[in-house]
CSV table of C-alpha atoms and ligand atoms in Angstrom, one decimal:
chain,number,residue,atom,x,y,z
H,1,ARG,CA,0.0,0.0,0.0
H,2,ASN,CA,2.7,2.4,1.0
H,3,LEU,CA,4.8,1.4,-1.9
H,4,GLN,CA,2.0,2.2,-4.3
H,5,SER,CA,1.0,5.5,-2.7
H,6,THR,CA,4.5,6.9,-3.1
H,7,THR,CA,4.2,6.7,-6.8
H,8,ILE,CA,1.2,9.0,-6.9
H,9,SER,CA,3.4,12.0,-7.0
H,10,ASN,CA,5.0,10.7,-10.3
H,11,TYR,CA,2.4,12.8,-12.1
H,12,LYS,CA,2.4,15.8,-9.9
H,13,ALA,CA,4.4,18.3,-11.9
H,14,LYS,CA,4.6,17.3,-15.5
H,15,TYR,CA,4.3,20.0,-18.1
H,16,GLY,CA,4.5,19.4,-21.8
H,17,GLY,CA,6.1,16.0,-21.3
H,18,ARG,CA,8.8,17.2,-18.9
H,19,PHE,CA,9.0,16.7,-15.2
H,20,MET,CA,9.7,19.5,-12.7
H,21,VAL,CA,11.8,18.4,-9.8
H,22,THR,CA,12.9,20.4,-6.8
H,23,MET,CA,16.7,20.6,-6.3
H,24,LEU,CA,18.2,21.4,-2.9
H,25,PRO,CA,22.0,21.6,-3.4
H,26,GLY,CA,22.8,21.9,0.3
H,27,ASP,CA,26.3,22.5,1.7
H,28,GLY,CA,29.8,21.1,1.1
H,29,ILE,CA,30.0,19.0,-2.1
H,30,GLY,CA,26.2,19.3,-2.7
H,31,PRO,CA,26.3,22.2,-5.2
H,32,GLU,CA,29.1,20.5,-7.2
H,33,MET,CA,27.3,17.2,-7.3
H,34,MET,CA,24.1,18.9,-8.5
H,35,SER,CA,25.9,20.6,-11.4
H,36,TYR,CA,27.2,17.2,-12.5
H,37,VAL,CA,23.7,15.7,-12.4
H,38,LYS,CA,22.5,18.6,-14.6
H,39,THR,CA,25.4,18.0,-17.0
H,40,ILE,CA,24.6,14.3,-17.2
H,41,PHE,CA,20.9,14.8,-17.6
H,42,LYS,CA,21.5,17.2,-20.4
H,43,ALA,CA,23.9,14.8,-22.2
H,44,GLY,CA,21.2,12.1,-22.0
H,45,GLY,CA,18.3,14.3,-23.1
H,46,VAL,CA,16.5,13.5,-19.8
H,47,PRO,CA,13.1,15.3,-19.7
H,48,VAL,CA,13.5,16.8,-16.3
H,49,ASP,CA,13.8,20.5,-15.3
H,50,PHE,CA,15.0,21.5,-11.9
H,51,GLU,CA,13.5,24.2,-9.6
H,52,GLU,CA,16.6,25.1,-7.6
H,53,LEU,CA,16.3,26.4,-4.0
H,54,ASN,CA,19.3,27.3,-1.9
H,55,LEU,CA,18.4,25.9,1.4
H,56,ASP,CA,21.8,25.7,3.2
H,57,SER,CA,23.2,26.3,6.6
H,58,THR,CA,23.6,30.0,6.1
H,59,HIS,CA,19.8,30.5,6.1
H,60,GLU,CA,18.5,30.4,9.6
H,61,ASP,CA,15.0,31.8,8.9
H,62,ILE,CA,12.0,29.6,8.8
H,63,GLU,CA,10.8,31.0,5.4
H,64,HIS,CA,13.4,29.1,3.6
H,65,ILE,CA,12.2,25.8,5.0
H,66,GLU,CA,8.7,26.8,4.1
H,67,GLU,CA,9.6,27.6,0.6
H,68,ALA,CA,11.4,24.3,0.2
H,69,VAL,CA,8.5,22.4,1.6
H,70,ILE,CA,6.0,24.2,-0.6
H,71,ALA,CA,8.2,23.5,-3.7
H,72,ILE,CA,8.5,19.8,-2.9
H,73,ARG,CA,4.7,19.5,-2.2
H,74,ARG,CA,4.1,21.1,-5.6
H,75,ASN,CA,6.5,19.0,-7.6
H,76,GLY,CA,6.2,15.9,-5.5
H,77,VAL,CA,9.9,15.0,-5.9
H,78,ALA,CA,13.3,16.4,-4.9
H,79,LEU,CA,17.0,15.8,-5.3
H,80,LYS,CA,18.8,16.9,-2.2
H,81,GLY,CA,22.3,17.5,-1.0
H,82,ASN,CA,23.0,17.4,2.7
H,83,ILE,CA,22.6,20.6,4.8
H,84,GLU,CA,25.2,21.2,7.5
H,85,THR,CA,23.8,21.4,11.0
H,86,ARG,CA,25.8,24.1,12.7
H,87,GLU,CA,26.1,24.5,16.4
H,88,HIS,CA,23.3,27.1,16.5
H,89,SER,CA,21.2,27.9,19.5
H,90,ARG,CA,19.7,25.0,21.3
H,91,ASN,CA,16.4,25.4,19.7
H,92,PHE,CA,17.8,25.3,16.1
H,93,ARG,CA,16.6,22.1,14.5
H,94,SER,CA,18.6,20.4,11.7
H,95,ARG,CA,17.2,21.5,8.4
H,96,ASN,CA,17.4,17.9,7.2
H,97,VAL,CA,15.3,16.6,10.0
H,98,GLU,CA,12.9,19.5,9.7
H,99,LEU,CA,12.2,18.7,6.1
H,100,ARG,CA,11.7,15.0,6.7
H,101,LEU,CA,9.3,15.8,9.6
H,102,ARG,CA,7.3,18.4,7.6
H,103,LEU,CA,7.0,16.3,4.6
H,104,ASN,CA,6.4,13.2,6.7
H,105,LEU,CA,9.0,11.2,4.8
H,106,PHE,CA,8.5,8.2,7.0
H,107,ALA,CA,10.7,5.7,5.1
H,108,ASN,CA,14.4,5.9,4.3
H,109,VAL,CA,15.4,3.1,2.0
H,110,ILE,CA,19.1,2.2,1.2
H,111,HIS,CA,20.2,-0.7,-0.9
H,112,CYS,CA,23.8,-1.6,-0.3
H,113,ARG,CA,25.3,-3.9,-2.9
H,114,SER,CA,28.9,-4.9,-3.5
H,115,GLN,CA,30.5,-3.8,-6.7
H,116,PRO,CA,32.9,-6.3,-8.2
H,117,GLY,CA,35.3,-3.5,-9.2
H,118,ILE,CA,35.7,-2.1,-5.7
H,119,ASN,CA,38.2,-3.7,-3.4
H,120,THR,CA,36.3,-4.4,-0.1
H,121,ARG,CA,36.7,-7.0,2.7
H,122,HIS,CA,33.4,-8.7,1.9
H,123,LYS,CA,32.1,-9.5,-1.6
H,124,ASN,CA,28.5,-10.1,-2.8
H,125,ILE,CA,26.8,-8.1,-0.1
H,126,ASP,CA,23.1,-7.3,-1.0
H,127,ILE,CA,21.3,-5.7,2.0
H,128,VAL,CA,18.3,-3.4,1.9
H,129,LEU,CA,18.0,-1.2,5.0
H,130,ILE,CA,14.5,0.3,5.7
H,131,ARG,CA,14.6,2.9,8.4
H,132,GLN,CA,11.8,4.8,10.2
H,133,ASN,CA,12.7,8.3,9.3
H,134,THR,CA,10.5,10.6,11.4
H,135,GLU,CA,10.3,9.6,15.1
H,136,GLY,CA,12.4,7.9,17.8
H,137,GLU,CA,15.4,10.0,18.9
H,138,TYR,CA,14.9,12.4,16.0
H,139,SER,CA,11.7,13.8,17.5
H,140,CYS,CA,13.8,16.9,18.5
H,141,LEU,CA,12.3,17.0,22.0
H,142,GLU,CA,15.1,17.8,24.4
H,143,HIS,CA,15.1,20.0,27.4
H,144,GLU,CA,17.1,20.8,30.5
H,145,ASN,CA,15.0,20.1,33.6
H,146,VAL,CA,17.4,21.7,36.1
H,147,LYS,CA,21.0,22.7,35.4
H,148,GLY,CA,23.0,19.6,34.6
H,149,VAL,CA,20.0,17.4,34.0
H,150,VAL,CA,18.7,17.0,30.4
H,151,GLU,CA,15.9,14.8,29.0
H,152,SER,CA,15.7,13.7,25.4
H,153,LEU,CA,12.5,12.1,24.4
H,154,LYS,CA,12.5,9.1,22.1
H,155,ILE,CA,9.1,8.8,20.7
H,156,ILE,CA,8.0,5.4,19.3
H,157,THR,CA,4.4,5.0,18.2
H,158,GLN,CA,2.5,2.0,17.2
H,159,SER,CA,1.1,3.7,14.1
H,160,LYS,CA,4.5,4.7,12.7
H,161,SER,CA,6.0,1.4,13.6
H,162,GLU,CA,3.2,-0.3,11.8
H,163,GLN,CA,3.6,2.0,8.8
H,164,ILE,CA,7.3,1.3,8.4
H,165,ALA,CA,7.0,-2.4,9.1
H,166,ARG,CA,4.3,-2.8,6.5
H,167,TYR,CA,6.5,-0.8,4.1
H,168,ALA,CA,9.4,-3.2,4.7
H,169,PHE,CA,7.2,-6.3,4.1
H,170,GLU,CA,5.6,-4.8,1.0
H,171,TYR,CA,9.0,-4.0,-0.3
H,172,ALA,CA,10.2,-7.6,0.5
H,173,ARG,CA,7.2,-9.0,-1.4
H,174,LYS,CA,7.6,-6.7,-4.4
H,175,TYR,CA,11.3,-7.2,-4.8
H,176,ASN,CA,11.2,-10.9,-3.9
H,177,ARG,CA,13.4,-10.6,-0.8
H,178,LYS,CA,13.3,-13.6,1.5
H,179,LYS,CA,13.8,-12.3,5.0
H,180,VAL,CA,13.0,-9.2,7.1
H,181,THR,CA,15.0,-8.7,10.3
H,182,ALA,CA,13.8,-6.1,12.9
H,183,VAL,CA,16.6,-4.4,14.8
H,184,HIS,CA,16.1,-3.2,18.4
H,185,LYS,CA,17.3,-2.9,22.0
H,186,ALA,CA,14.1,-4.2,23.6
H,187,ASN,CA,16.0,-5.9,26.3
H,188,ILE,CA,16.9,-2.5,27.8
H,189,MET,CA,14.3,-0.1,26.3
H,190,LYS,CA,11.5,-2.4,27.0
H,191,LEU,CA,8.6,0.0,26.4
H,192,SER,CA,9.8,1.9,23.3
H,193,ASP,CA,11.8,-0.7,21.4
H,194,GLY,CA,9.5,-3.3,22.8
H,195,LEU,CA,6.6,-1.6,21.1
H,196,PHE,CA,8.6,-1.4,17.8
H,197,LEU,CA,9.5,-5.0,18.0
H,198,ASN,CA,6.0,-6.3,19.0
H,199,THR,CA,4.4,-4.2,16.2
H,200,CYS,CA,6.9,-5.6,13.6
H,201,SER,CA,6.2,-9.1,14.8
H,202,GLU,CA,2.4,-8.6,14.5
H,203,ILE,CA,2.7,-7.2,10.9
H,204,ALA,CA,5.0,-10.1,10.0
H,205,LYS,CA,2.1,-12.5,10.5
H,206,GLU,CA,0.4,-10.9,7.5
H,207,TYR,CA,3.3,-11.9,5.3
H,208,PRO,CA,3.8,-15.6,6.0
H,209,GLU,CA,5.8,-16.2,2.8
H,210,ILE,CA,8.6,-13.8,4.1
H,211,MET,CA,10.8,-15.0,7.0
H,212,PHE,CA,10.9,-12.7,10.0
H,213,ASP,CA,13.4,-12.5,12.8
H,214,ASN,CA,14.9,-9.9,15.1
H,215,ILE,CA,18.3,-9.0,16.4
H,216,ILE,CA,19.6,-6.6,19.1
H,217,ILE,CA,21.4,-3.6,17.7
H,218,ASP,CA,24.8,-4.3,19.2
H,219,ASN,CA,24.9,-7.9,17.9
H,220,CYS,CA,23.6,-6.6,14.6
H,221,SER,CA,26.5,-4.1,14.3
H,222,MET,CA,29.0,-6.9,15.0
H,223,GLN,CA,27.4,-9.4,12.6
H,224,LEU,CA,27.1,-6.7,9.9
H,225,VAL,CA,30.9,-6.2,9.8
H,226,SER,CA,31.8,-9.9,10.3
H,227,ASN,CA,29.1,-11.8,8.5
H,228,PRO,CA,27.0,-9.4,6.4
H,229,HIS,CA,25.7,-12.1,4.1
H,230,LYS,CA,23.2,-13.3,6.8
H,231,PHE,CA,21.1,-10.2,6.3
H,232,ASP,CA,18.5,-9.5,3.6
H,233,VAL,CA,16.1,-6.7,4.6
H,234,LEU,CA,16.8,-4.8,7.9
H,235,LEU,CA,13.9,-3.0,9.5
H,236,LEU,CA,15.1,-0.2,11.7
H,237,PRO,CA,14.0,2.5,14.1
H,238,ASN,CA,15.5,5.9,13.4
H,239,LEU,CA,18.8,6.2,15.2
H,240,TYR,CA,19.8,2.6,14.8
H,241,GLY,CA,19.0,3.0,11.2
H,242,ASN,CA,21.3,6.0,10.9
H,243,ILE,CA,24.2,4.1,12.3
H,244,LEU,CA,23.6,0.8,10.5
H,245,THR,CA,23.0,2.5,7.1
H,246,ASN,CA,26.4,4.2,7.4
H,247,ILE,CA,28.1,0.9,8.4
H,248,ALA,CA,26.4,-0.9,5.4
H,249,CYS,CA,27.4,1.9,3.0
H,250,GLY,CA,31.0,1.7,4.4
H,251,LEU,CA,31.0,-2.1,3.7
H,252,VAL,CA,30.3,-1.6,0.0
H,253,GLY,CA,32.7,1.3,-0.7
H,254,GLY,CA,32.0,4.3,1.5
H,255,PRO,CA,30.1,7.5,1.3
H,256,GLY,CA,30.7,8.1,-2.4
H,257,ILE,CA,28.7,5.2,-3.9
H,258,THR,CA,25.3,4.4,-2.4
H,259,SER,CA,22.2,6.5,-2.7
H,260,GLY,CA,19.3,6.9,-0.3
H,261,ARG,CA,15.6,7.3,-0.9
H,262,ASN,CA,13.1,9.0,1.4
H,263,TYR,CA,9.4,8.3,0.9
H,264,GLY,CA,6.3,9.8,2.3
H,265,ILE,CA,2.7,9.2,1.3
H,266,GLU,CA,2.9,11.8,-1.4
H,267,HIS,CA,6.5,13.0,-1.7
H,268,ALA,CA,9.9,11.5,-2.4
H,269,VAL,CA,13.3,13.0,-1.7
H,270,PHE,CA,16.4,11.4,-3.2
H,271,GLU,CA,19.9,12.0,-1.7
H,272,THR,CA,23.1,10.2,-0.9
H,273,GLY,CA,22.9,7.1,1.4
H,274,THR,CA,25.2,8.4,4.2
H,275,ARG,CA,23.9,12.0,4.0
H,276,ASN,CA,27.4,13.6,4.3
H,277,THR,CA,28.1,17.2,3.4
H,278,GLY,CA,31.7,16.2,2.5
H,279,LYS,CA,32.9,19.7,3.6
H,280,SER,CA,36.5,18.5,3.8
H,281,VAL,CA,36.5,17.4,0.2
H,282,ALA,CA,34.5,20.2,-1.3
H,283,GLY,CA,36.0,22.2,-4.1
H,284,LYS,CA,39.0,19.9,-4.5
H,285,ASN,CA,37.8,17.8,-7.4
H,286,VAL,CA,38.3,14.6,-5.5
H,287,ALA,CA,34.8,13.7,-4.2
H,288,ASN,CA,33.2,10.7,-5.6
H,289,PRO,CA,30.1,11.8,-7.5
H,290,LEU,CA,28.5,8.4,-7.9
H,291,ALA,CA,26.3,8.5,-4.8
H,292,MET,CA,24.5,11.6,-6.0
H,293,ILE,CA,24.5,10.3,-9.6
H,294,ASN,CA,22.9,7.0,-8.3
H,295,ALA,CA,20.4,9.2,-6.4
H,296,SER,CA,19.5,10.9,-9.6
H,297,ALA,CA,18.9,7.5,-11.3
H,298,ASP,CA,16.7,6.6,-8.4
H,299,LEU,CA,14.7,9.8,-9.0
H,300,LEU,CA,14.3,8.8,-12.7
H,301,GLU,CA,13.1,5.4,-11.8
H,302,PHE,CA,10.6,6.9,-9.5
H,303,LEU,CA,9.4,9.1,-12.3
H,304,ARG,CA,9.1,6.0,-14.5
H,305,LEU,CA,11.8,7.3,-16.8
H,306,ASP,CA,13.3,3.8,-16.7
H,307,TYR,CA,15.2,4.1,-20.0
H,308,HIS,CA,17.1,7.2,-18.8
H,309,ALA,CA,17.8,5.6,-15.4
H,310,THR,CA,19.2,2.4,-17.0
H,311,VAL,CA,21.5,4.4,-19.3
H,312,ILE,CA,23.0,6.3,-16.3
H,313,ARG,CA,23.3,3.0,-14.3
H,314,ASN,CA,25.1,1.4,-17.2
H,315,SER,CA,27.6,4.2,-17.2
H,316,ILE,CA,28.1,3.9,-13.4
H,317,HIS,CA,28.7,0.2,-13.8
H,318,LYS,CA,31.4,0.9,-16.4
H,319,VAL,CA,33.1,3.5,-14.2
H,320,LEU,CA,33.2,1.2,-11.2
H,321,ASN,CA,33.7,-2.3,-12.6
H,322,ILE,CA,35.0,-2.1,-16.2
H,323,GLU,CA,37.0,1.1,-16.8
H,324,LYS,CA,37.7,1.4,-13.1
H,325,ILE,CA,37.8,5.2,-13.1
H,326,HIS,CA,38.1,5.3,-9.3
H,327,THR,CA,38.4,8.5,-7.2
H,328,PRO,CA,40.8,8.5,-4.1
H,329,ASP,CA,38.1,7.2,-1.7
H,330,LEU,CA,38.1,4.0,-3.6
H,331,GLY,CA,41.9,3.8,-3.8
H,332,GLY,CA,42.1,5.4,-7.3
H,333,THR,CA,43.8,8.5,-8.6
H,334,TYR,CA,41.1,9.9,-10.9
H,335,ASN,CA,39.3,13.2,-10.2
H,336,THR,CA,35.6,13.9,-9.8
H,337,THR,CA,35.5,15.5,-13.3
H,338,ASP,CA,37.2,12.4,-14.9
H,339,VAL,CA,34.3,10.3,-13.6
H,340,VAL,CA,31.7,12.9,-14.7
H,341,GLU,CA,33.2,13.3,-18.2
H,342,PHE,CA,33.3,9.6,-18.8
H,343,ILE,CA,29.6,9.2,-17.7
H,344,MET,CA,28.6,12.2,-19.8
H,345,LYS,CA,30.2,10.8,-23.0
H,346,ASP,CA,29.0,7.3,-22.3
H,347,VAL,CA,25.4,8.5,-21.8
H,348,GLN,CA,25.7,10.5,-25.0
H,349,ALA,CA,27.0,7.5,-26.8
H,350,GLN,CA,24.2,5.2,-25.5
H,351,THR,CA,21.4,7.7,-26.3
H,352,SER,CA,22.6,8.7,-29.7
H,353,ILE,CA,22.2,5.2,-31.2
Z,1,LIG,P1,34.1,16.8,8.9
Z,1,LIG,O1,34.6,15.5,9.4
Z,1,LIG,O2,35.1,18.0,9.2
Z,1,LIG,O3,32.7,17.2,9.2
Z,1,LIG,P2,33.1,16.4,6.3
Z,1,LIG,O4,32.1,17.5,6.5
Z,1,LIG,O5,33.7,16.2,5.0
Z,1,LIG,O6,34.2,16.7,7.3
Z,1,LIG,P3,31.3,14.3,6.4
Z,1,LIG,O7,30.5,15.1,5.5
Z,1,LIG,O8,30.6,13.7,7.6
Z,1,LIG,O9,32.5,15.1,6.9
Z,1,LIG,O10,31.9,13.1,5.6
Z,1,LIG,C1,32.5,12.0,6.3
Z,1,LIG,C2,33.8,11.6,5.6
Z,1,LIG,O11,33.4,11.1,4.3
Z,1,LIG,C3,34.7,12.7,5.3
Z,1,LIG,O12,36.0,12.2,5.5
Z,1,LIG,C4,34.5,13.1,3.9
Z,1,LIG,O13,35.6,13.6,3.3
Z,1,LIG,C5,34.1,11.8,3.3
Z,1,LIG,N1,33.2,11.9,2.1
Z,1,LIG,C6,31.9,12.3,2.1
Z,1,LIG,N2,31.3,12.3,0.9
Z,1,LIG,C7,32.3,11.9,0.1
Z,1,LIG,C8,32.4,11.7,-1.3
Z,1,LIG,N3,31.3,11.9,-2.1
Z,1,LIG,N4,33.6,11.3,-1.9
Z,1,LIG,C9,34.6,11.1,-1.1
Z,1,LIG,N5,34.6,11.2,0.2
Z,1,LIG,C10,33.5,11.6,0.8
């Protein structure tokens, strides 16, 4: 149900055969990555226009968030770079979290797959991580009771746990995955994680053809780095999801490869899997652009522009596994622009036949 509803927005902003997509470049390497996506889309004749909004960490006023939310609601879809969260006043919420909450982007989906051309400790990893994206520790409810004593509220609700669990099982069914594993710490957080786990177990009963099990977050972290092949689909509350998606992205090549998808009932936002700003590599022509280019291909698949998505994925495959045009994060010596130029020419070659 959730999987279907997220495709409603496919048709939200389509004018004269072209799609309008909101672009939020963000901070750090975000703006560079967006310019590469535009170059590649142009090379492939992709029928997408971008409405660009500069929502970055320099804008503290609420109007900018409002503008971005309105634009995404109108277009239904966005491509997003990460926005740096500075040490502002205590009440300043992360722009990234704010957007996810306002658009109710309840599901974060990250597919981590090994690439044969990348030298990693483990080969043939294929794990989908489905993370609750709007509650838990990210409810942004913290306060200081008396000096030296703070409370941070972790909100877990049955309705949102049900929503994400159903999403995970529907995903497993649609993509023929065999097993869903719920991750928790219900032995310590008996009420909150207990509710998440019990809700997942109840929903699992509606999907008897899909195996269901559960694992405690600490054991899961250990198993993920030592024996990742035992996992298929991981179903995660918010903070554990943040940590495990980064571990899983690291296992298959780091922050420069894997994309992340955020779905609400009516909107979808595409970004990199690890949500880094990459401030330290910005402007140096060394960042790996593939995570954002993969995110742009996710976006095209969502818009049902499958032909264009496949063309871009073919080029990414050649970069990683055939020509091995690897940037320094993958142990290579190529620049960002070497990768982009190869993809641009390859996309042109594929589409001009
Ligand atoms: P700092 O650690 O000072 O915050 P940063 O802003 O670059 O630096 P993150 O954005 O959290 O940190 O990124 C984590 C690490 O991943 C950094 O070492 C960064 O250089 C690296 N990184 C992030 N994105 C990419 C990318 N696309 N290509 C290569 N390295 C990347």
